[in-house]
Amino acid sequence: MSASSQAVSTPPLPWAGYAFGAAGATLFASKGIIIKLAYAEGIDPETLLALRMAFSLPFYLVIGALALLRLRGMGEPLPGGKLVVQSMLVGALGYWLASYLDFAGLQYASASFSRLILFTYPIYVALFGALLFGQPIRPKAMLAFAVCYGGLALIFLQNVSVMGSDVVKGAVLVTLAAISFALYLLCARSLLQKVGSALFTCIAMIAASVMAIGQFALVRPVDALMVSPHGLMLAVMVAIGATVLPTFLMNAALKRISAQANSMISTVSPVATMVLAVLFLGESASPAEIAGAVLVMTSIGWFTLSDARKR
């Protein structure tokens, strides 16, 4: 076989998928920082989440309509009702429930610690993939899980000694957010292939917006939306820069590379969050916290990289 024919038969590396994943992870890293700044303005989690989804909703409505027109213009069939309902349910899981748990947890835990806990979702992808979807689980997943949570334990103990028992509430809430997001990733991949990245994202985010706004209507008075101008600006920032752009980037990456490979790229997120937390929130990191962060990021990075190489 000639060199030219070998070149033709070798599939290209999915560089676009990795680039989309890295950009999405970096933008997502800013979310915790903006949320903490909004809490300092007196905005509660339900109100901030409702504002976030309300400001982002028009983008998803317009882009979703354009995606439908594109499908019709190309003569391709529109997704059936069952696919739409499944996309709505999965979207509510990943972009409402996981987001709300994360928002709630940030009331009690630091932005850096919360991001590291959320960063453990690849482990739950592997565990739930085995339990619910019959995917094989490898011993390295359990090793990565042990090392990862050993690192989190170091940070947890340091935070408890400084911030008290509220850190427990935050850690539990953000862990539940990581589990919800892992389930979203497992359920979303097949739907992305069937529905298409842009349309699926719009359906998922519209469903999540309805849930977030409905939740606000049930638990908060309407006048809670009358936040300060600075608080309103922060809500717009978390809606556009930390929601609209990264969700499309992440789903575009997920369509091109595996969930595990996408998780590998997200290793930039905790580092970016730590840097931003120091710059904008005045958070500091003790040697124990830095050591714990290194253990978490190394274990998850090693696990997802080695797993991606087997695919």
mmCIF file of N, CA and C in Angstrom, residues 101-174:
data_model
loop_
_atom_site.group_PDB
_atom_site.id
_atom_site.type_symbol
_atom_site.label_atom_id
_atom_site.label_comp_id
_atom_site.label_asym_id
_atom_site.label_seq_id
_atom_site.Cartn_x
_atom_site.Cartn_y
_atom_site.Cartn_z
ATOM 1 N N LEU A 101 -28.697 22.609 41.199
ATOM 2 C CA LEU A 101 -27.913 22.023 42.287
ATOM 3 C C LEU A 101 -26.554 22.704 42.404
ATOM 4 N N ASP A 102 -25.953 23.020 41.268
ATOM 5 C CA ASP A 102 -24.674 23.722 41.271
ATOM 6 C C ASP A 102 -24.827 25.124 41.844
ATOM 7 N N PHE A 103 -25.861 25.851 41.403
ATOM 8 C CA PHE A 103 -26.128 27.198 41.907
ATOM 9 C C PHE A 103 -26.339 27.161 43.426
ATOM 10 N N ALA A 104 -27.137 26.195 43.883
ATOM 11 C CA ALA A 104 -27.425 26.094 45.313
ATOM 12 C C ALA A 104 -26.166 25.767 46.101
ATOM 13 N N GLY A 105 -25.330 24.872 45.572
ATOM 14 C CA GLY A 105 -24.104 24.498 46.266
ATOM 15 C C GLY A 105 -23.119 25.645 46.403
ATOM 16 N N LEU A 106 -23.134 26.559 45.432
ATOM 17 C CA LEU A 106 -22.209 27.686 45.465
ATOM 18 C C LEU A 106 -22.531 28.677 46.572
ATOM 19 N N GLN A 107 -23.687 28.531 47.212
ATOM 20 C CA GLN A 107 -23.982 29.358 48.383
ATOM 21 C C GLN A 107 -23.094 28.987 49.568
ATOM 22 N N TYR A 108 -22.624 27.738 49.583
ATOM 23 C CA TYR A 108 -21.948 27.209 50.763
ATOM 24 C C TYR A 108 -20.476 26.858 50.540
ATOM 25 N N ALA A 109 -20.078 26.632 49.305
ATOM 26 C CA ALA A 109 -18.703 26.211 49.008
ATOM 27 C C ALA A 109 -18.038 27.241 48.110
ATOM 28 N N SER A 110 -16.718 27.262 48.121
ATOM 29 C CA SER A 110 -15.972 28.192 47.283
ATOM 30 C C SER A 110 -16.132 27.822 45.808
ATOM 31 N N ALA A 111 -15.889 28.799 44.949
ATOM 32 C CA ALA A 111 -16.021 28.562 43.504
ATOM 33 C C ALA A 111 -15.026 27.494 43.046
ATOM 34 N N SER A 112 -13.812 27.539 43.559
ATOM 35 C CA SER A 112 -12.794 26.574 43.145
ATOM 36 C C SER A 112 -13.146 25.160 43.576
ATOM 37 N N PHE A 113 -13.578 24.999 44.831
ATOM 38 C CA PHE A 113 -13.935 23.680 45.353
ATOM 39 C C PHE A 113 -15.149 23.125 44.615
ATOM 40 N N SER A 114 -16.132 23.977 44.363
ATOM 41 C CA SER A 114 -17.329 23.542 43.635
ATOM 42 C C SER A 114 -16.978 23.065 42.230
ATOM 43 N N ARG A 115 -16.100 23.796 41.560
ATOM 44 C CA ARG A 115 -15.724 23.409 40.199
ATOM 45 C C ARG A 115 -14.987 22.082 40.195
ATOM 46 N N LEU A 116 -14.133 21.841 41.197
ATOM 47 C CA LEU A 116 -13.420 20.569 41.270
ATOM 48 C C LEU A 116 -14.378 19.403 41.508
ATOM 49 N N ILE A 117 -15.390 19.606 42.364
ATOM 50 C CA ILE A 117 -16.377 18.550 42.592
ATOM 51 C C ILE A 117 -17.143 18.272 41.300
ATOM 52 N N LEU A 118 -17.577 19.330 40.631
ATOM 53 C CA LEU A 118 -18.317 19.152 39.379
ATOM 54 C C LEU A 118 -17.455 18.470 38.327
ATOM 55 N N PHE A 119 -16.149 18.686 38.433
ATOM 56 C CA PHE A 119 -15.189 18.130 37.492
ATOM 57 C C PHE A 119 -15.090 16.606 37.586
ATOM 58 N N THR A 120 -15.648 16.024 38.643
ATOM 59 C CA THR A 120 -15.586 14.561 38.804
ATOM 60 C C THR A 120 -16.609 13.826 37.951
ATOM 61 N N TYR A 121 -17.414 14.533 37.170
ATOM 62 C CA TYR A 121 -18.486 13.856 36.429
ATOM 63 C C TYR A 121 -18.004 12.762 35.474
ATOM 64 N N PRO A 122 -16.763 12.788 34.920
ATOM 65 C CA PRO A 122 -16.356 11.661 34.066
ATOM 66 C C PRO A 122 -16.363 10.324 34.801
ATOM 67 N N ILE A 123 -16.049 10.352 36.099
ATOM 68 C CA ILE A 123 -16.099 9.114 36.872
ATOM 69 C C ILE A 123 -17.529 8.582 36.918
ATOM 70 N N TYR A 124 -18.478 9.485 37.105
ATOM 71 C CA TYR A 124 -19.875 9.056 37.151
ATOM 72 C C TYR A 124 -20.375 8.630 35.770
ATOM 73 N N VAL A 125 -19.805 9.219 34.718
ATOM 74 C CA VAL A 125 -20.123 8.748 33.367
ATOM 75 C C VAL A 125 -19.756 7.274 33.242
ATOM 76 N N ALA A 126 -18.561 6.919 33.736
ATOM 77 C CA ALA A 126 -18.122 5.525 33.660
ATOM 78 C C ALA A 126 -18.968 4.617 34.552
ATOM 79 N N LEU A 127 -19.242 5.059 35.776
ATOM 80 C CA LEU A 127 -19.996 4.223 36.716
ATOM 81 C C LEU A 127 -21.433 4.004 36.258
ATOM 82 N N PHE A 128 -22.111 5.069 35.882
ATOM 83 C CA PHE A 128 -23.502 4.933 35.450
ATOM 84 C C PHE A 128 -23.603 4.314 34.059
ATOM 85 N N GLY A 129 -22.548 4.512 33.255
ATOM 86 C CA GLY A 129 -22.522 3.831 31.968
ATOM 87 C C GLY A 129 -22.524 2.327 32.149
ATOM 88 N N ALA A 130 -21.812 1.863 33.183
ATOM 89 C CA ALA A 130 -21.781 0.431 33.477
ATOM 90 C C ALA A 130 -23.075 -0.043 34.114
ATOM 91 N N LEU A 131 -23.606 0.730 35.060
ATOM 92 C CA LEU A 131 -24.791 0.308 35.801
ATOM 93 C C LEU A 131 -26.073 0.366 34.966
ATOM 94 N N LEU A 132 -26.207 1.407 34.146
ATOM 95 C CA LEU A 132 -27.467 1.645 33.452
ATOM 96 C C LEU A 132 -27.445 1.312 31.968
ATOM 97 N N PHE A 133 -26.254 1.353 31.352
ATOM 98 C CA PHE A 133 -26.184 1.187 29.905
ATOM 99 C C PHE A 133 -25.347 -0.018 29.490
ATOM 100 N N GLY A 134 -24.914 -0.825 30.452
ATOM 101 C CA GLY A 134 -24.178 -2.037 30.125
ATOM 102 C C GLY A 134 -22.803 -1.811 29.553
ATOM 103 N N GLN A 135 -22.248 -0.615 29.740
ATOM 104 C CA GLN A 135 -20.903 -0.347 29.239
ATOM 105 C C GLN A 135 -19.882 -0.999 30.174
ATOM 106 N N PRO A 136 -18.784 -1.509 29.627
ATOM 107 C CA PRO A 136 -17.780 -2.150 30.494
ATOM 108 C C PRO A 136 -17.118 -1.130 31.403
ATOM 109 N N ILE A 137 -16.870 -1.513 32.630
ATOM 110 C CA ILE A 137 -16.152 -0.635 33.549
ATOM 111 C C ILE A 137 -14.780 -1.237 33.811
ATOM 112 N N ARG A 138 -13.770 -0.413 33.748
ATOM 113 C CA ARG A 138 -12.396 -0.884 33.859
ATOM 114 C C ARG A 138 -11.855 -0.587 35.255
ATOM 115 N N PRO A 139 -10.901 -1.385 35.722
ATOM 116 C CA PRO A 139 -10.315 -1.140 37.061
ATOM 117 C C PRO A 139 -9.749 0.271 37.204
ATOM 118 N N LYS A 140 -9.261 0.845 36.105
ATOM 119 C CA LYS A 140 -8.680 2.181 36.215
ATOM 120 C C LYS A 140 -9.722 3.227 36.587
ATOM 121 N N ALA A 141 -10.994 2.961 36.274
ATOM 122 C CA ALA A 141 -12.045 3.890 36.675
ATOM 123 C C ALA A 141 -12.156 3.937 38.194
ATOM 124 N N MET A 142 -12.080 2.782 38.828
ATOM 125 C CA MET A 142 -12.165 2.733 40.288
ATOM 126 C C MET A 142 -10.924 3.357 40.923
ATOM 127 N N LEU A 143 -9.754 3.136 40.304
ATOM 128 C CA LEU A 143 -8.527 3.748 40.812
ATOM 129 C C LEU A 143 -8.616 5.273 40.704
ATOM 130 N N ALA A 144 -9.070 5.751 39.540
ATOM 131 C CA ALA A 144 -9.215 7.196 39.350
ATOM 132 C C ALA A 144 -10.215 7.772 40.348
ATOM 133 N N PHE A 145 -11.295 7.043 40.603
ATOM 134 C CA PHE A 145 -12.310 7.476 41.565
ATOM 135 C C PHE A 145 -11.692 7.634 42.948
ATOM 136 N N ALA A 146 -10.880 6.651 43.375
ATOM 137 C CA ALA A 146 -10.265 6.689 44.703
ATOM 138 C C ALA A 146 -9.285 7.852 44.830
ATOM 139 N N VAL A 147 -8.423 8.030 43.817
ATOM 140 C CA VAL A 147 -7.438 9.111 43.860
ATOM 141 C C VAL A 147 -8.136 10.469 43.825
ATOM 142 N N CYS A 148 -9.154 10.575 42.955
ATOM 143 C CA CYS A 148 -9.884 11.826 42.801
ATOM 144 C C CYS A 148 -10.532 12.248 44.117
ATOM 145 N N TYR A 149 -11.221 11.319 44.756
ATOM 146 C CA TYR A 149 -11.901 11.678 45.995
ATOM 147 C C TYR A 149 -10.947 11.787 47.172
ATOM 148 N N GLY A 150 -9.760 11.197 47.050
ATOM 149 C CA GLY A 150 -8.726 11.476 48.043
ATOM 150 C C GLY A 150 -8.298 12.934 47.973
ATOM 151 N N GLY A 151 -8.157 13.440 46.744
ATOM 152 C CA GLY A 151 -7.823 14.855 46.565
ATOM 153 C C GLY A 151 -8.932 15.770 47.054
ATOM 154 N N LEU A 152 -10.177 15.423 46.751
ATOM 155 C CA LEU A 152 -11.297 16.231 47.220
ATOM 156 C C LEU A 152 -11.380 16.222 48.745
ATOM 157 N N ALA A 153 -11.026 15.087 49.370
ATOM 158 C CA ALA A 153 -11.064 15.007 50.834
ATOM 159 C C ALA A 153 -10.077 15.988 51.460
ATOM 160 N N LEU A 154 -8.895 16.140 50.847
ATOM 161 C CA LEU A 154 -7.925 17.110 51.349
ATOM 162 C C LEU A 154 -8.503 18.522 51.338
ATOM 163 N N ILE A 155 -9.130 18.877 50.209
ATOM 164 C CA ILE A 155 -9.698 20.216 50.083
ATOM 165 C C ILE A 155 -10.883 20.379 51.023
ATOM 166 N N PHE A 156 -11.694 19.322 51.131
ATOM 167 C CA PHE A 156 -12.876 19.363 51.992
ATOM 168 C C PHE A 156 -12.484 19.623 53.445
ATOM 169 N N LEU A 157 -11.501 18.897 53.936
ATOM 170 C CA LEU A 157 -11.072 19.066 55.324
ATOM 171 C C LEU A 157 -10.538 20.474 55.571
ATOM 172 N N GLN A 158 -9.806 20.998 54.589
ATOM 173 C CA GLN A 158 -9.290 22.353 54.710
ATOM 174 C C GLN A 158 -10.437 23.364 54.746
ATOM 175 N N ASN A 159 -11.441 23.172 53.890
ATOM 176 C CA ASN A 159 -12.574 24.099 53.828
ATOM 177 C C ASN A 159 -13.427 24.027 55.084
ATOM 178 N N VAL A 160 -13.628 22.814 55.611
ATOM 179 C CA VAL A 160 -14.425 22.666 56.833
ATOM 180 C C VAL A 160 -13.766 23.401 57.995
ATOM 181 N N SER A 161 -12.443 23.304 58.088
ATOM 182 C CA SER A 161 -11.734 23.965 59.188
ATOM 183 C C SER A 161 -11.834 25.480 59.100
ATOM 184 N N VAL A 162 -12.014 26.012 57.883
ATOM 185 C CA VAL A 162 -12.059 27.459 57.690
ATOM 186 C C VAL A 162 -13.497 27.977 57.641
ATOM 187 N N MET A 163 -14.380 27.258 56.919
ATOM 188 C CA MET A 163 -15.718 27.768 56.632
ATOM 189 C C MET A 163 -16.822 27.092 57.438
ATOM 190 N N GLY A 164 -16.521 25.989 58.113
ATOM 191 C CA GLY A 164 -17.527 25.347 58.941
ATOM 192 C C GLY A 164 -18.355 24.315 58.200
ATOM 193 N N SER A 165 -19.447 23.894 58.861
ATOM 194 C CA SER A 165 -20.240 22.765 58.363
ATOM 195 C C SER A 165 -21.034 23.074 57.100
ATOM 196 N N ASP A 166 -21.204 24.354 56.759
ATOM 197 C CA ASP A 166 -21.929 24.678 55.529
ATOM 198 C C ASP A 166 -21.262 24.075 54.300
ATOM 199 N N VAL A 167 -19.947 23.848 54.393
ATOM 200 C CA VAL A 167 -19.228 23.252 53.264
ATOM 201 C C VAL A 167 -19.784 21.869 52.942
ATOM 202 N N VAL A 168 -20.275 21.153 53.958
ATOM 203 C CA VAL A 168 -20.858 19.829 53.729
ATOM 204 C C VAL A 168 -22.072 19.957 52.819
ATOM 205 N N LYS A 169 -22.941 20.935 53.103
ATOM 206 C CA LYS A 169 -24.119 21.155 52.260
ATOM 207 C C LYS A 169 -23.697 21.448 50.819
ATOM 208 N N GLY A 170 -22.727 22.329 50.680
ATOM 209 C CA GLY A 170 -22.273 22.682 49.341
ATOM 210 C C GLY A 170 -21.694 21.501 48.604
ATOM 211 N N ALA A 171 -20.879 20.701 49.286
ATOM 212 C CA ALA A 171 -20.247 19.541 48.648
ATOM 213 C C ALA A 171 -21.300 18.530 48.198
ATOM 214 N N VAL A 172 -22.314 18.289 49.034
ATOM 215 C CA VAL A 172 -23.360 17.331 48.669
ATOM 216 C C VAL A 172 -24.151 17.826 47.461
ATOM 217 N N LEU A 173 -24.529 19.093 47.473
ATOM 218 C CA LEU A 173 -25.327 19.647 46.370
ATOM 219 C C LEU A 173 -24.554 19.600 45.048
ATOM 220 N N VAL A 174 -23.280 19.976 45.083
ATOM 221 C CA VAL A 174 -22.504 19.997 43.838
ATOM 222 C C VAL A 174 -22.195 18.578 43.375
#
